[in-house]
Tab-separated table of C-alpha atoms in Angstrom:
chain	number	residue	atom	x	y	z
A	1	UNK	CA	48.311	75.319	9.472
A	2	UNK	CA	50.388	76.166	6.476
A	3	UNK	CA	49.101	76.768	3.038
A	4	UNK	CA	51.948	73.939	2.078
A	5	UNK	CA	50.666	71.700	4.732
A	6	UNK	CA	46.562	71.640	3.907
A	7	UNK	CA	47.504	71.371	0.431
A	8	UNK	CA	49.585	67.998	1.099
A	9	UNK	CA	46.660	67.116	3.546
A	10	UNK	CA	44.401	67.693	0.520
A	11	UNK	CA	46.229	65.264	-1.389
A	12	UNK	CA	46.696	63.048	1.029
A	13	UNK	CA	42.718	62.765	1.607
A	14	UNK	CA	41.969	62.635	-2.030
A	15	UNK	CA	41.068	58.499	-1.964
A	16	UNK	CA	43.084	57.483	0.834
A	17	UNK	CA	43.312	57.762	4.668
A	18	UNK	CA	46.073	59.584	6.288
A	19	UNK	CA	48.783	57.497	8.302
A	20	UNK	CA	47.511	59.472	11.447
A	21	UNK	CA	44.279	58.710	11.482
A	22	UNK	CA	44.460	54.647	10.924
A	23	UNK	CA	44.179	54.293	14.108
A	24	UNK	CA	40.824	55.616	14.101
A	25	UNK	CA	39.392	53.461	11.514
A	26	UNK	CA	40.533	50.651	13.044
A	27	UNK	CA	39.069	51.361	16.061
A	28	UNK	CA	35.591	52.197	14.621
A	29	UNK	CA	35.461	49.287	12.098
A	30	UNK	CA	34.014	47.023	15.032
A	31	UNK	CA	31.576	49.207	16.116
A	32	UNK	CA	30.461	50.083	12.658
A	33	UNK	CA	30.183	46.383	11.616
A	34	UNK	CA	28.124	45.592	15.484
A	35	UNK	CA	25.976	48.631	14.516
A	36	UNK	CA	25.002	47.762	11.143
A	37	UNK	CA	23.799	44.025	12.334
A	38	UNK	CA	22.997	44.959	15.760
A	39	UNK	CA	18.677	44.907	16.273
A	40	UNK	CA	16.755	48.209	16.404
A	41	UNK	CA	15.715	48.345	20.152
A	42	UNK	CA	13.361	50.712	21.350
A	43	UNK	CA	14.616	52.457	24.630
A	44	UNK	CA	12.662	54.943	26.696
A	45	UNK	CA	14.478	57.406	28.687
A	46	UNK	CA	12.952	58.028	32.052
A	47	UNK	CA	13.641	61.049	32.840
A	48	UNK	CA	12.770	61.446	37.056
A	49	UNK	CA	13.451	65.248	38.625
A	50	UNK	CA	14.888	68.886	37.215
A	51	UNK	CA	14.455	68.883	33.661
A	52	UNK	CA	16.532	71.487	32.996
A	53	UNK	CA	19.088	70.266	35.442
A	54	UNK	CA	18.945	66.988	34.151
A	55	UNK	CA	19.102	68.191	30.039
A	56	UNK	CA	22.666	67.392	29.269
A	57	UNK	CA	22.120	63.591	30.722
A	58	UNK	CA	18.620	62.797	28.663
A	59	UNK	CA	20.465	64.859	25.889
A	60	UNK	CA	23.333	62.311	26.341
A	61	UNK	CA	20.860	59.559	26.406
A	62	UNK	CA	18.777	59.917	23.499
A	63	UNK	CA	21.728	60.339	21.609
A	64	UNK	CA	23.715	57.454	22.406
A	65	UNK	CA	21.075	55.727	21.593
A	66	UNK	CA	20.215	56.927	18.337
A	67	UNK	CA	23.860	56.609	17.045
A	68	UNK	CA	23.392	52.570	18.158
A	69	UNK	CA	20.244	52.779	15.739
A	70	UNK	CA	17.819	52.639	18.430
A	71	UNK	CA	14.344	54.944	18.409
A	72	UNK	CA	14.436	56.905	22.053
A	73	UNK	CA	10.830	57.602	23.552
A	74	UNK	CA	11.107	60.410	26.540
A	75	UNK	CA	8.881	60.266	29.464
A	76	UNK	CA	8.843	62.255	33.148
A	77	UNK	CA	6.622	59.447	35.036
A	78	UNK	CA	7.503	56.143	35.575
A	79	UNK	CA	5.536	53.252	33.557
A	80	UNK	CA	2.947	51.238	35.114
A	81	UNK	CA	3.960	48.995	31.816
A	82	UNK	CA	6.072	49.509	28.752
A	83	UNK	CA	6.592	48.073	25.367
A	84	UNK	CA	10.167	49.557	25.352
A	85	UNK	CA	12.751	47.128	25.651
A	86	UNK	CA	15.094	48.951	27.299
A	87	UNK	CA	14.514	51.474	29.875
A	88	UNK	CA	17.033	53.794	31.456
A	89	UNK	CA	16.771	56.018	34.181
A	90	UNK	CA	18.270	59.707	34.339
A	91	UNK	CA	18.289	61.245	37.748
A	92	UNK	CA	20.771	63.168	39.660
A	93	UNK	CA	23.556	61.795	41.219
A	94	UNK	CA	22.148	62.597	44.516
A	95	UNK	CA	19.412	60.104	43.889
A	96	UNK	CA	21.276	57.424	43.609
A	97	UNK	CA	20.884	56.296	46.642
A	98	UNK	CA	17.285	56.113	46.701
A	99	UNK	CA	16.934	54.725	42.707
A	100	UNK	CA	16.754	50.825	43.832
A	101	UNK	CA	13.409	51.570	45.584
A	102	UNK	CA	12.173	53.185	41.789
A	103	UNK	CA	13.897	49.802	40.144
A	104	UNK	CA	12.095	47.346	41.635
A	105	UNK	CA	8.542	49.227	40.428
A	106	UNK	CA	9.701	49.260	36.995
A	107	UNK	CA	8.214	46.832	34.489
A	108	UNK	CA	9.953	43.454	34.442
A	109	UNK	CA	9.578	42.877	30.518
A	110	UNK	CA	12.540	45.815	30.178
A	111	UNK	CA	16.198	45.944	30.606
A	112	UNK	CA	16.782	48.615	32.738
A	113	UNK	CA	19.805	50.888	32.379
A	114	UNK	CA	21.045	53.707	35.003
A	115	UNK	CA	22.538	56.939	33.042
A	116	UNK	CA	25.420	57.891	35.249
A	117	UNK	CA	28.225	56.327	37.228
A	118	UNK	CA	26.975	54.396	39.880
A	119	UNK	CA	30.173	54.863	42.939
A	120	UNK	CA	29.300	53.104	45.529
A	121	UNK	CA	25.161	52.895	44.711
A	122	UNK	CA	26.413	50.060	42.074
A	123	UNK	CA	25.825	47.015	44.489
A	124	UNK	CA	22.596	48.072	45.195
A	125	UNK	CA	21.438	48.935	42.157
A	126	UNK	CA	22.418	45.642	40.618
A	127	UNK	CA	20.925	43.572	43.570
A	128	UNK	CA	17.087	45.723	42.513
A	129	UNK	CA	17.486	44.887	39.067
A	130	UNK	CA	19.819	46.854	37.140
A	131	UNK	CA	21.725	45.457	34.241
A	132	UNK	CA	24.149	48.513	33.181
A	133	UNK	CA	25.228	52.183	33.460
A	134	UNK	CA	25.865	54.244	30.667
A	135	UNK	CA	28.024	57.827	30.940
A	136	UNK	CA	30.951	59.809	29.362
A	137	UNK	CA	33.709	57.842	28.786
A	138	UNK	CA	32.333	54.309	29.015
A	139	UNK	CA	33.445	51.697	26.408
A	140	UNK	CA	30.606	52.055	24.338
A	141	UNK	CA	31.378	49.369	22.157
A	142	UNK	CA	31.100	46.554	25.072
A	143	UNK	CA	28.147	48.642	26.601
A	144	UNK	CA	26.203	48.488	23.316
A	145	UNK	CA	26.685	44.948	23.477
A	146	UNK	CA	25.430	44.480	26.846
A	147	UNK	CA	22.192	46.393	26.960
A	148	UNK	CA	21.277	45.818	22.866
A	149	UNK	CA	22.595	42.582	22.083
A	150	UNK	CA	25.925	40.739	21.961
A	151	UNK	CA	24.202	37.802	20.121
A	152	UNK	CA	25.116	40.460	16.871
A	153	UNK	CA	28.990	41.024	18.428
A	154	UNK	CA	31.648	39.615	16.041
C-alpha cells in the first residue's frame, strides 16, 4: 500500500468508519448488543480422548465461549453431576458415532452441546439429548442464541 493511500486511510479513520468496512459494523452491531445483555453462563468443555489431537477444538471451544461472556471450566472425565449450565462435548469426529451412548449419562440439569459438525450422527445425537453443534463457520449469532439464551435476542 502506497504512502498516498495509508495516509488517506489515516484520515479517513480519524473519527469515522471507512465506506468499506460498514458492512462490518452492521453486521456486528447485533451481536454486540445480544452479547452485552445476554446472561453469563457457565459452560464446561468436556474434553473425551487425544488431548493434543483434540487442542485446536477445546481451544476453539473455550474461546467461543469466552467472547459470548461465558466462564469455560475444562475437564477430561465425564461428570457424575455438574453445576455448569452448559456442557459441550469435544471428541473426534470418529466418535461420533458412538457419542449418543456418552449423552444419555450426562447430567440432565445441563444443555449439552456437541463441538463439531454432526453429518449424518445429527439424528442420533438429537434423539439422546443434544440441543446444538458448534464449529467453524456456524452462524454464531443464532447459535449463541440457542445454547445461551434467546430470551436476551432483540
Amino acid at each position: 500500500m502506497g504512502a498516498t493511500k495509508l495516509a488517506r486511510v489515516d484520515a479517513e479513520v480519524e473519527g469515522q468508519l471507512l465506506p468499506e468496512f460498514a458492512h462490518i459494523a452492521r453486521d456486528t452491531a447485533a451481536m454486540e448488543d445480544w452479547r452485552e445483555r445476554a446472561p453469563k453462563t457457565p459452560v464446561l468443555a468436556l474434553v473425551l480422548g487425544d488431548a493434543r489431537k483434540l487442542s485446536a477444538r477445546a481451544d476453539y471451544v473455550r474461546e467461543l465461549f469466552a467472547t459470548l461472556g461465558s466462564p469455560v471450566d475444562i475437564a477430561h472425565e465425564p461428570p457424575a453431576q455438574s453445576s455448569h449450565s452448559v456442557i459441550v462435548v469435544v471428541v473426534e469426529d470418529a466418535a461420533f458415532a458412538t457419542l449418543p451412548q456418552l449423552v444419555l449419562t450426562l447430567p440432565r440439569n445441563a444443555m449439552i452441546v456437541v463441538a463439531g459438525k454432526p453429518g449424518v450422527h445429527e439424528a442420533s445425537l438429537r434423539a439422546a439429548g443434544v440441543k446444538s453443534f458448534v464449529f467453524v463457520g456456524m452462524n454464531v449469532l443464532n447459535t449463541a442464541r440457542e445454547i445461551l439464551g434467546s430470551e436476551v435476542a432483540s
